[in-house]
CSV table of C-alpha atoms and ligand atoms in Angstrom, one decimal:
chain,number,residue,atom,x,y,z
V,1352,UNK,CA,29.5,-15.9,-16.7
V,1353,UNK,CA,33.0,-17.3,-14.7
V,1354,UNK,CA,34.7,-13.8,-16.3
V,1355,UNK,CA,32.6,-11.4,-16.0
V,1356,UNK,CA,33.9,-9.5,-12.8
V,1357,UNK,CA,30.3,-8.5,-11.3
V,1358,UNK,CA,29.1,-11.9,-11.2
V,1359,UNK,CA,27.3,-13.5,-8.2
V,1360,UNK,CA,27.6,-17.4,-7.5
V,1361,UNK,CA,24.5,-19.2,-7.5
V,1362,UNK,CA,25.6,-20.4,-4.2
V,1363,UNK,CA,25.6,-18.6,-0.8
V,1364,UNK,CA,29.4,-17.0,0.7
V,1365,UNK,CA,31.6,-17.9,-2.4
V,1366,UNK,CA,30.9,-14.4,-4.0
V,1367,UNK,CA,34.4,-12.7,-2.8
V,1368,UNK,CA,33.8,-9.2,-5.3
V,1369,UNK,CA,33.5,-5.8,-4.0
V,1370,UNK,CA,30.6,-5.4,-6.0
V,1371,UNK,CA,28.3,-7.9,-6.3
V,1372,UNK,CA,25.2,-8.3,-9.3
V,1373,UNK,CA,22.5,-8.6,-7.1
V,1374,UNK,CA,21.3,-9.1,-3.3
V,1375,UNK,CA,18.0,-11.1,-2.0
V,1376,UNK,CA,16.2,-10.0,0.6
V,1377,UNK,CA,15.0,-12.6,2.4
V,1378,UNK,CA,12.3,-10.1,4.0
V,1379,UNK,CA,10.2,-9.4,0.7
V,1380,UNK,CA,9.2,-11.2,-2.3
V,1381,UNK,CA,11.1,-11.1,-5.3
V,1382,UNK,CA,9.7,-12.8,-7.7
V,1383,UNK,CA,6.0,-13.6,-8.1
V,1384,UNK,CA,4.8,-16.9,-8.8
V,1385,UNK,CA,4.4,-16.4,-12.6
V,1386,UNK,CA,8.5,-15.7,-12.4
V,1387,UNK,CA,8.7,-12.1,-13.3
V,1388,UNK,CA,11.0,-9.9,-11.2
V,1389,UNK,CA,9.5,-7.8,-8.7
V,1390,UNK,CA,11.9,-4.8,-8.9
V,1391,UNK,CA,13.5,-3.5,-5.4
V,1392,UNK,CA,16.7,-1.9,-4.7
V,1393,UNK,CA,19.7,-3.5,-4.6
V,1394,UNK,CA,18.1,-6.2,-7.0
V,1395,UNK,CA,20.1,-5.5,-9.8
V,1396,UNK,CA,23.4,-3.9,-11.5
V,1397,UNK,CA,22.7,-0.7,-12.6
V,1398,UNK,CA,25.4,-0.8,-14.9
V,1399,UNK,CA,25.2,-3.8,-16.3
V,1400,UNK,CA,21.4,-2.9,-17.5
V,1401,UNK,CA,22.3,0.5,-18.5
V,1402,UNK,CA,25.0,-0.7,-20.9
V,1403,UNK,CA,22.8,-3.5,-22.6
V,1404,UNK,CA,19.7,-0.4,-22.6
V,1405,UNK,CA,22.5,2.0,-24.1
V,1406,UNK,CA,23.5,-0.8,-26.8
V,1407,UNK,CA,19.8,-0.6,-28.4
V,1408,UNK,CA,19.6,3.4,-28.0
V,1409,UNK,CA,16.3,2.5,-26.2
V,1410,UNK,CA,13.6,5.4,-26.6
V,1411,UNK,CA,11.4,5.9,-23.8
V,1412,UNK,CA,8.2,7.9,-24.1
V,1413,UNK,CA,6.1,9.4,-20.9
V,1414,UNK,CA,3.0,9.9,-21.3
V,1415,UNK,CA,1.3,13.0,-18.7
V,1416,UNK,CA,-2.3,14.2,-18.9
V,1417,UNK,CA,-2.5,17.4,-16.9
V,1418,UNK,CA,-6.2,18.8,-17.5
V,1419,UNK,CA,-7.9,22.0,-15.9
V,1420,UNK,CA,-6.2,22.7,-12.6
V,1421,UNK,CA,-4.1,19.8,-12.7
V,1422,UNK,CA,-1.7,21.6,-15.1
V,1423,UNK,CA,0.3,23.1,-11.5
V,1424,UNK,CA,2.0,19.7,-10.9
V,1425,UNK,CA,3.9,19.6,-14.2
V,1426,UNK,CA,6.8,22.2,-13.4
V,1427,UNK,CA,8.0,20.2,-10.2
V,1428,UNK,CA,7.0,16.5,-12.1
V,1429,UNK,CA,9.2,17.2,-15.3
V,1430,UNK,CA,11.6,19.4,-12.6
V,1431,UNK,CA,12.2,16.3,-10.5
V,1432,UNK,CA,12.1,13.6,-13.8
V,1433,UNK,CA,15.0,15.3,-15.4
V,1434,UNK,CA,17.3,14.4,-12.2
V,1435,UNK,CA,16.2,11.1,-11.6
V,1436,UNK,CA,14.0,9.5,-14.2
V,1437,UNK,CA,16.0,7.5,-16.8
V,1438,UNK,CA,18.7,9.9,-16.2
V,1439,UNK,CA,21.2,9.3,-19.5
V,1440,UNK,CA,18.9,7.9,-21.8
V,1441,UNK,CA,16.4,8.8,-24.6
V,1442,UNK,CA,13.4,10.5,-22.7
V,1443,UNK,CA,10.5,11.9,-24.7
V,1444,UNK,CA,7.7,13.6,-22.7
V,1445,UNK,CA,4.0,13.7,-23.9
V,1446,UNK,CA,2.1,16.0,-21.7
V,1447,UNK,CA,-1.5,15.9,-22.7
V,1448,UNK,CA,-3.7,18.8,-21.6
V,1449,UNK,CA,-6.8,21.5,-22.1
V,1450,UNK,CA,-4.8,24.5,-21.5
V,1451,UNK,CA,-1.6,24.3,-23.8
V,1452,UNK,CA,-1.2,28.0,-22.3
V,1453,UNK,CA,-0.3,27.0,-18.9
V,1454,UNK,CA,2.4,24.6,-19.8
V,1455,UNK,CA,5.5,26.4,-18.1
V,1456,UNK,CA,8.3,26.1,-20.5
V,1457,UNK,CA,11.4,24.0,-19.1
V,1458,UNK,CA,14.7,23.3,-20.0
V,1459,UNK,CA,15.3,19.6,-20.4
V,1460,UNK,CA,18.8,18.0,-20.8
V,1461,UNK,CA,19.8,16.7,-23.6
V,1462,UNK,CA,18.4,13.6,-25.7
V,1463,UNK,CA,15.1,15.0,-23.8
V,1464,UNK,CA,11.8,16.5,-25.2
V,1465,UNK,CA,8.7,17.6,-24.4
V,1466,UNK,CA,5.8,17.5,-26.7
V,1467,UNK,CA,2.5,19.3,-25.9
V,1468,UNK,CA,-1.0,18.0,-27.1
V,1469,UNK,CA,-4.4,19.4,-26.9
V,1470,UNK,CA,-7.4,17.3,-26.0
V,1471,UNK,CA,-10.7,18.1,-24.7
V,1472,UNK,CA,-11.5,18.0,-21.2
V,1473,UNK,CA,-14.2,16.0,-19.6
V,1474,UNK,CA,-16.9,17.0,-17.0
V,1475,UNK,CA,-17.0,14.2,-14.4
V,1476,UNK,CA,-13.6,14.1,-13.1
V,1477,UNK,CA,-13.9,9.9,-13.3
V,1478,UNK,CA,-14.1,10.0,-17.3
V,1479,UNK,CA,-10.9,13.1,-17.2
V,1480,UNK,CA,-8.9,10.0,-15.6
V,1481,UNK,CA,-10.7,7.2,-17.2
V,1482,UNK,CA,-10.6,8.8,-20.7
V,1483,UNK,CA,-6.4,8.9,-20.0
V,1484,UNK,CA,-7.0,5.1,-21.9
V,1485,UNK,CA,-8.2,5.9,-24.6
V,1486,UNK,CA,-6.1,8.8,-25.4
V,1487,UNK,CA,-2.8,6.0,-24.8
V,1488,UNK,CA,-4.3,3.6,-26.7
V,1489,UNK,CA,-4.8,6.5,-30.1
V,1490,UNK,CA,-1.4,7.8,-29.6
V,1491,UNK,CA,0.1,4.3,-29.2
V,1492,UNK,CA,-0.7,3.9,-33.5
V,1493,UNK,CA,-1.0,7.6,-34.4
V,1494,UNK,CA,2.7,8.1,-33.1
V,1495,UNK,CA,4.2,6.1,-30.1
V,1496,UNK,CA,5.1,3.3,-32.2
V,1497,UNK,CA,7.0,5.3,-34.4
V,1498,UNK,CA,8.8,7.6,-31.6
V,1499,UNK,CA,9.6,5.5,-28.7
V,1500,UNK,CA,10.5,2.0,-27.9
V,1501,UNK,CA,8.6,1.6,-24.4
V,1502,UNK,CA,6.2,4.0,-23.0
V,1503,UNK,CA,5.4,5.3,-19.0
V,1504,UNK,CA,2.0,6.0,-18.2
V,1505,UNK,CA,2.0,8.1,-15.1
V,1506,UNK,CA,-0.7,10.6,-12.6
V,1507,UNK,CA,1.0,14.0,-12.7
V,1508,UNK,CA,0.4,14.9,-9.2
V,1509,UNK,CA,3.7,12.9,-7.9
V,1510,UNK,CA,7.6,13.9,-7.7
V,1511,UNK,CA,10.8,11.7,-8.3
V,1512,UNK,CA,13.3,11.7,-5.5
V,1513,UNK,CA,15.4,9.0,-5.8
V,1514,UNK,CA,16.6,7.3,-9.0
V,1515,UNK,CA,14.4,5.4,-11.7
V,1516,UNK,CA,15.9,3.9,-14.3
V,1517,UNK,CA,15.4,1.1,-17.0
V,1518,UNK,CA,15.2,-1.5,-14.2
V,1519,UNK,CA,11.6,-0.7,-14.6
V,1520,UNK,CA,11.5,-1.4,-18.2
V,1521,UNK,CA,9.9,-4.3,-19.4
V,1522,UNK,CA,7.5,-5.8,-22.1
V,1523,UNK,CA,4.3,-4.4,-19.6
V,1524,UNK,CA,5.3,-4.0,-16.1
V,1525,UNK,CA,2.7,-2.8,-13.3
V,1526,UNK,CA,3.7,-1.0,-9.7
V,1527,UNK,CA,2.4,-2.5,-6.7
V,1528,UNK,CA,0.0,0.3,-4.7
V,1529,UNK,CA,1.5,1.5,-1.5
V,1530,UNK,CA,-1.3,1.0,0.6
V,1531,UNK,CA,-1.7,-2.6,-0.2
V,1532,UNK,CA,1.2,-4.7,-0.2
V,1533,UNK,CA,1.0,-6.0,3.3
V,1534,UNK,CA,-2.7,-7.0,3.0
V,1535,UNK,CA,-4.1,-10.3,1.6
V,1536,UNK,CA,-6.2,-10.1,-1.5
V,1537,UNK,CA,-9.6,-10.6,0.5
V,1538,UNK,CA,-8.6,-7.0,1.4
V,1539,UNK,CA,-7.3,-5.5,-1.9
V,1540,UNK,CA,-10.3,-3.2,-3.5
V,1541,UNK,CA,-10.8,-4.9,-7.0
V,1542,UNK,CA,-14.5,-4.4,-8.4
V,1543,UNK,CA,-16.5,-7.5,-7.1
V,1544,UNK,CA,-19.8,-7.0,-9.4
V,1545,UNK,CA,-19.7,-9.5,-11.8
V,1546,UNK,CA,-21.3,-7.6,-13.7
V,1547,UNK,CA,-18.9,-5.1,-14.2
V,1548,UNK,CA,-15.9,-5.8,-17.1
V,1549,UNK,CA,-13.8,-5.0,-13.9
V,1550,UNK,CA,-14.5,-7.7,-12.3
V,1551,UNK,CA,-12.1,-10.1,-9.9
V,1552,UNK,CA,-13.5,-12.7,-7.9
V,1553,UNK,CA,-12.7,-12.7,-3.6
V,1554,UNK,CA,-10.4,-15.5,-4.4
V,1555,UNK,CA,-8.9,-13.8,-7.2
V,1556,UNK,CA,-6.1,-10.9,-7.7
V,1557,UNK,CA,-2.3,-11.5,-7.4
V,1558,UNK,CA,-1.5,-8.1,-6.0
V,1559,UNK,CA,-3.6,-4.6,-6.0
V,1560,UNK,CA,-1.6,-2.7,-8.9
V,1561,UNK,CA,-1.4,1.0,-8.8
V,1562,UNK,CA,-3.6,3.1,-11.7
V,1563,UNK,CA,-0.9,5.5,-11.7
V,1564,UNK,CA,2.1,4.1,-13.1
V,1565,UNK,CA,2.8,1.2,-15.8
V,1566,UNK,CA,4.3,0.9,-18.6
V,1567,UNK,CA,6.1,-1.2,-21.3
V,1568,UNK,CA,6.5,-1.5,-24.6
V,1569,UNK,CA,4.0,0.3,-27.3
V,1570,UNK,CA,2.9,-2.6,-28.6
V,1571,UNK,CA,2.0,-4.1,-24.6
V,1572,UNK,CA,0.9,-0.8,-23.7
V,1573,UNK,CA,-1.6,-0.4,-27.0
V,1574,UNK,CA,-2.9,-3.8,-25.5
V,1575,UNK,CA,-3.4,-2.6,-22.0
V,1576,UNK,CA,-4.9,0.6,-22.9
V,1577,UNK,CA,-7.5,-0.5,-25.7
V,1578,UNK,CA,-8.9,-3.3,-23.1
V,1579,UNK,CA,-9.2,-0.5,-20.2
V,1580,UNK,CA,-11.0,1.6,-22.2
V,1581,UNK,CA,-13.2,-1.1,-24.1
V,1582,UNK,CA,-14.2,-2.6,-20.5
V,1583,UNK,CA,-15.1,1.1,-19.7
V,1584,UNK,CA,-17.7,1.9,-22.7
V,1585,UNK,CA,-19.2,-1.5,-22.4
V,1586,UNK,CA,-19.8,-1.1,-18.4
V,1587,UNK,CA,-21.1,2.9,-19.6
V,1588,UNK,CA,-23.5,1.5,-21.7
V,1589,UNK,CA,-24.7,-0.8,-18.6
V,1590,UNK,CA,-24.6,2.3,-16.7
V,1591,UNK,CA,-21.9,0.9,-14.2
V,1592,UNK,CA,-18.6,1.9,-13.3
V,1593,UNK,CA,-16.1,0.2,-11.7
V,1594,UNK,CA,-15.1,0.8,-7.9
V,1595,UNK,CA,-11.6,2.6,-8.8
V,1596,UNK,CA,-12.1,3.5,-12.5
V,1597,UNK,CA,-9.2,3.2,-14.6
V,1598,UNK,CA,-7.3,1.1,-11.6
V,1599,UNK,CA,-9.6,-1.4,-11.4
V,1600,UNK,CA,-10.2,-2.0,-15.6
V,1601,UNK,CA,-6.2,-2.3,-15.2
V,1602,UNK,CA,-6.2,-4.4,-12.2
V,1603,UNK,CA,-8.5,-6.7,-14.2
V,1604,UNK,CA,-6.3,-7.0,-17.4
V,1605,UNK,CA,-3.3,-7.8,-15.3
V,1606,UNK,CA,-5.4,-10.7,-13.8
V,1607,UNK,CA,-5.3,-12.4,-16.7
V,1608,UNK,CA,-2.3,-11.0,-18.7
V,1609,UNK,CA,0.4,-10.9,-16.0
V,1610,UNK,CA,3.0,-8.5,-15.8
V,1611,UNK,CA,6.2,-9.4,-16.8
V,1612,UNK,CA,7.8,-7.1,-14.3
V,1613,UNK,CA,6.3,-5.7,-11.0
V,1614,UNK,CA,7.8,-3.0,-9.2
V,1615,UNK,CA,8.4,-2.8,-5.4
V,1616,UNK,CA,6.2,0.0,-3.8
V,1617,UNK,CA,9.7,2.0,-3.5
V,1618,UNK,CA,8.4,2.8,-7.5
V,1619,UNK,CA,5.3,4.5,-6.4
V,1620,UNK,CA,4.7,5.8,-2.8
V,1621,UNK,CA,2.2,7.9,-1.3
V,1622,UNK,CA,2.8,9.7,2.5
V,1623,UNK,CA,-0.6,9.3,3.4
V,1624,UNK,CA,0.9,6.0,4.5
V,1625,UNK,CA,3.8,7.1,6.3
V,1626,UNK,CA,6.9,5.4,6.2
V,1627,UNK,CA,8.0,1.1,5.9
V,1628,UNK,CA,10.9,-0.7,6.9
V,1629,UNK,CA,10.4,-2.8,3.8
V,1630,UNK,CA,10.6,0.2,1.4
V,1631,UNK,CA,14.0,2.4,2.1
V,1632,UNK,CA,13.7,4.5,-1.0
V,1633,UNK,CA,10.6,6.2,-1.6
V,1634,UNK,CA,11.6,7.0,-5.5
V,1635,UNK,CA,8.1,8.5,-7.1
V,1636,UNK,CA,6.0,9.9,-4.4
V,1637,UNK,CA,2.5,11.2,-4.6
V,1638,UNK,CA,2.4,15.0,-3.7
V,1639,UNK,CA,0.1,16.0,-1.1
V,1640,UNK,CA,-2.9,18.7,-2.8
V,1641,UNK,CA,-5.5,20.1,-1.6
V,1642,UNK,CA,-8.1,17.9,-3.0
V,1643,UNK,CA,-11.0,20.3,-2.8
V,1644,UNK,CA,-9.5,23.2,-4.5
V,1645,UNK,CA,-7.6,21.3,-6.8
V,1646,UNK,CA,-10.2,19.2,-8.3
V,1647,UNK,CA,-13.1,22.2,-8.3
V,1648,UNK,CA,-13.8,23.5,-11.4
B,1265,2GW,C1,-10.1,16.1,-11.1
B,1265,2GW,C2,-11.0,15.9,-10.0
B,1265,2GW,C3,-11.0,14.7,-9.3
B,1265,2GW,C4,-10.0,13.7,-9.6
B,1265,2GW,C5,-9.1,13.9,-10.7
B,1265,2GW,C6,-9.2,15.1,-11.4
B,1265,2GW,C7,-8.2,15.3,-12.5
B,1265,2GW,C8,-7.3,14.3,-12.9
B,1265,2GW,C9,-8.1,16.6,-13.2
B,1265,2GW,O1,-8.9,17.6,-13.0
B,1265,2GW,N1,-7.1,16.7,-14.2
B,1265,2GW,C10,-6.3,15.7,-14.5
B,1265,2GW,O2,-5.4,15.9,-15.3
B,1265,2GW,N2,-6.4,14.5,-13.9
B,1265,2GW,C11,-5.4,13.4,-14.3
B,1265,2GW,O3,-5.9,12.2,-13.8
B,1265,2GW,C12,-4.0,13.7,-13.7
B,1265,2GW,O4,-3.1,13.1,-14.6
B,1265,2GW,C13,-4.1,12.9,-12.4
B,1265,2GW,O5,-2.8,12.6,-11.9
B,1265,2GW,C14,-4.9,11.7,-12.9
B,1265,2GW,C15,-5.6,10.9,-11.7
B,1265,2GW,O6,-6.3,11.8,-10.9
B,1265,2GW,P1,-5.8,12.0,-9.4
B,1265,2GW,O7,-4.3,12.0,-9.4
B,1265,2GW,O8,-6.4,13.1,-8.7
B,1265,2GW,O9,-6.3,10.7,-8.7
B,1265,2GW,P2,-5.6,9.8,-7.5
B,1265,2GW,O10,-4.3,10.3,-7.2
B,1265,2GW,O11,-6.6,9.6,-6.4
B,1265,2GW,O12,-5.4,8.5,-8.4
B,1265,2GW,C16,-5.8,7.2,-8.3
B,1265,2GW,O13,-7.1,6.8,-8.7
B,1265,2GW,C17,-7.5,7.3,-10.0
B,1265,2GW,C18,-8.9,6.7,-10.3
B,1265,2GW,O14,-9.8,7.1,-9.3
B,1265,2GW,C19,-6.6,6.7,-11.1
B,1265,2GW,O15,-6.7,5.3,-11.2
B,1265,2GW,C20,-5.2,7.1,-10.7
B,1265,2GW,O16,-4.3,6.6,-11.7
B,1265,2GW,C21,-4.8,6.6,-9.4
B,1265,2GW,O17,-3.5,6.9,-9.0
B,1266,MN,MN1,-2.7,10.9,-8.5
């Protein structure tokens, strides 16, 4: 480690190099208690991590369900992606939708594709973004597992404007939700029916995790998405759903089967909350809609 010229002593003001491997912030966590690296800027060596990523030709799949009008965020999503999500690596994008017809055809860069699947389309608008499990958890042995090495499960309706890269990538990482990270967990808005297969007890919950964006390898991600949507069709058959669908089933898994990577809420941001001196980069930002004329039939 004494050679390697962007190495950082373990010890405070003996560093000396221009460019160091990695900052603390003093301000924020880093690290939750289970020891897994809670991803903020300045954390980490881009280059370093791109050159061990680029050394294994890593292959990363992202998955997108854009059904009925929700088709209109995927120009601007795959737009903004190609400059700033995993820029230089293996990208394959899996846009799953109802109306193959209204995919806008875009020109990707190179090492990039975009594959287009049909699925049927749901009624209730909580089973279109609750069924999204069940269609990762198919795909992840019907073809993830032979395409791509890690996958990206994302909502459509955001943009990219700032760099993401493999920094994110882990065996099954989860993104802290904007609108919770200063609050304690009395606060965050787990499902507190124990009768629910969502369930997290008052005293329970490490952080509120975001339903629209994880990832990790297939394998974890097969894991992740086969227990969401198994909690899901044992509640319907109760005849209860969970507080914030899909979130909360995923909030619950992560209770118990901890992330080994949590990103910073500069991974998934969302205006409606405004701006924070604790998050200078807003990278993957939730676009404002019209919520009553985009989600109308
Ligand atoms: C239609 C009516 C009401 C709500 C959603 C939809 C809808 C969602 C749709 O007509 N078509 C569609 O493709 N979706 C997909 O589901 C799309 O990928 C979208 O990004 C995702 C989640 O819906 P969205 O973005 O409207 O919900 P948000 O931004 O409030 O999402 C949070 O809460 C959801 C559960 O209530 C999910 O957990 C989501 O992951 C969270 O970000
Ligand atoms: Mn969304």
């Amino acid at each position: 480690i004494l050679s390697e010229p962007n190495h950082t002593c373990l010890v405070g003001g003996l560093c000396g190099e221009k460019k160091m491997a990695g900052v603390v912030r003093t301000d924020v966590m880093m690290v939750t208690p289970w020891l897994a690296p809670i991803v903020w800027n300045g954390a980490f060596n881009i280059d370093i991590l791109n050159a061990q990523f680029h050394k294994r030709d890593v292959r990363i799949g992202l998955t997108l369900f854009a059904l009925k009008k929700y088709t209109v965020f995927l120009k601007n999503f795959i737009e903004t992606a190609e400059k700033y999500f995993m820029v230089g690596h293996k990208v394959h994008y899996y846009v799953f939708t109802d109306r193959p017809q209204d995919i806008p055809s875009l020109s990707l860069a190179e090492g990039r594709t975009l594959n287009v699947t049909e699925v049927t389309s749901y009624k209730r608008w909580q089973d279109v973004t609750m069924r999204r499990m069940q269609i990762i958890s198919e795909n992840c042995l019907q073809r993830f597992i032979y395409e791509v090495d890690y996958l990206v499960c994302a909502d459509v309706d955001m943009i990219f404007s700032d760099h993401v890269g493999v920094e994110i990538l882990s065996d099954v990482f989860a993104a802290i939700h904007p609108g919770f990270f200063q609050l304690p967990r009395q606060k965050f808005t787990h499902e507190r029916r124990p009768e629910s297969q969502g369930f997290i007890p008052k005293d329970e919950g490490d952080y509120y995790y975001t339903g629209c964006y994880f990832g990790g390898t297939v394998e974890e991600i097969y894991k992740v998405a086969n227990f969401c949507h198994n909690a899901m069709m044992a509640d319907k058959a109760k005849n209860i759903e969970a507080l914030w669908h899909d979130e909360s089933y995923l909030n619950r898994y992560f209770l118990y089967y901890k992330p080994t990577k949590v990103l910073s809420p500069e991974y998934v941001w969302n205006n409606y909350y405004g701006s924070s001196v604790y998050v200078p980069s807003k990278r993957f930002v939730h676009v404002e809609k019209d919520y009553v004329r985009i989600r109308s039939d």
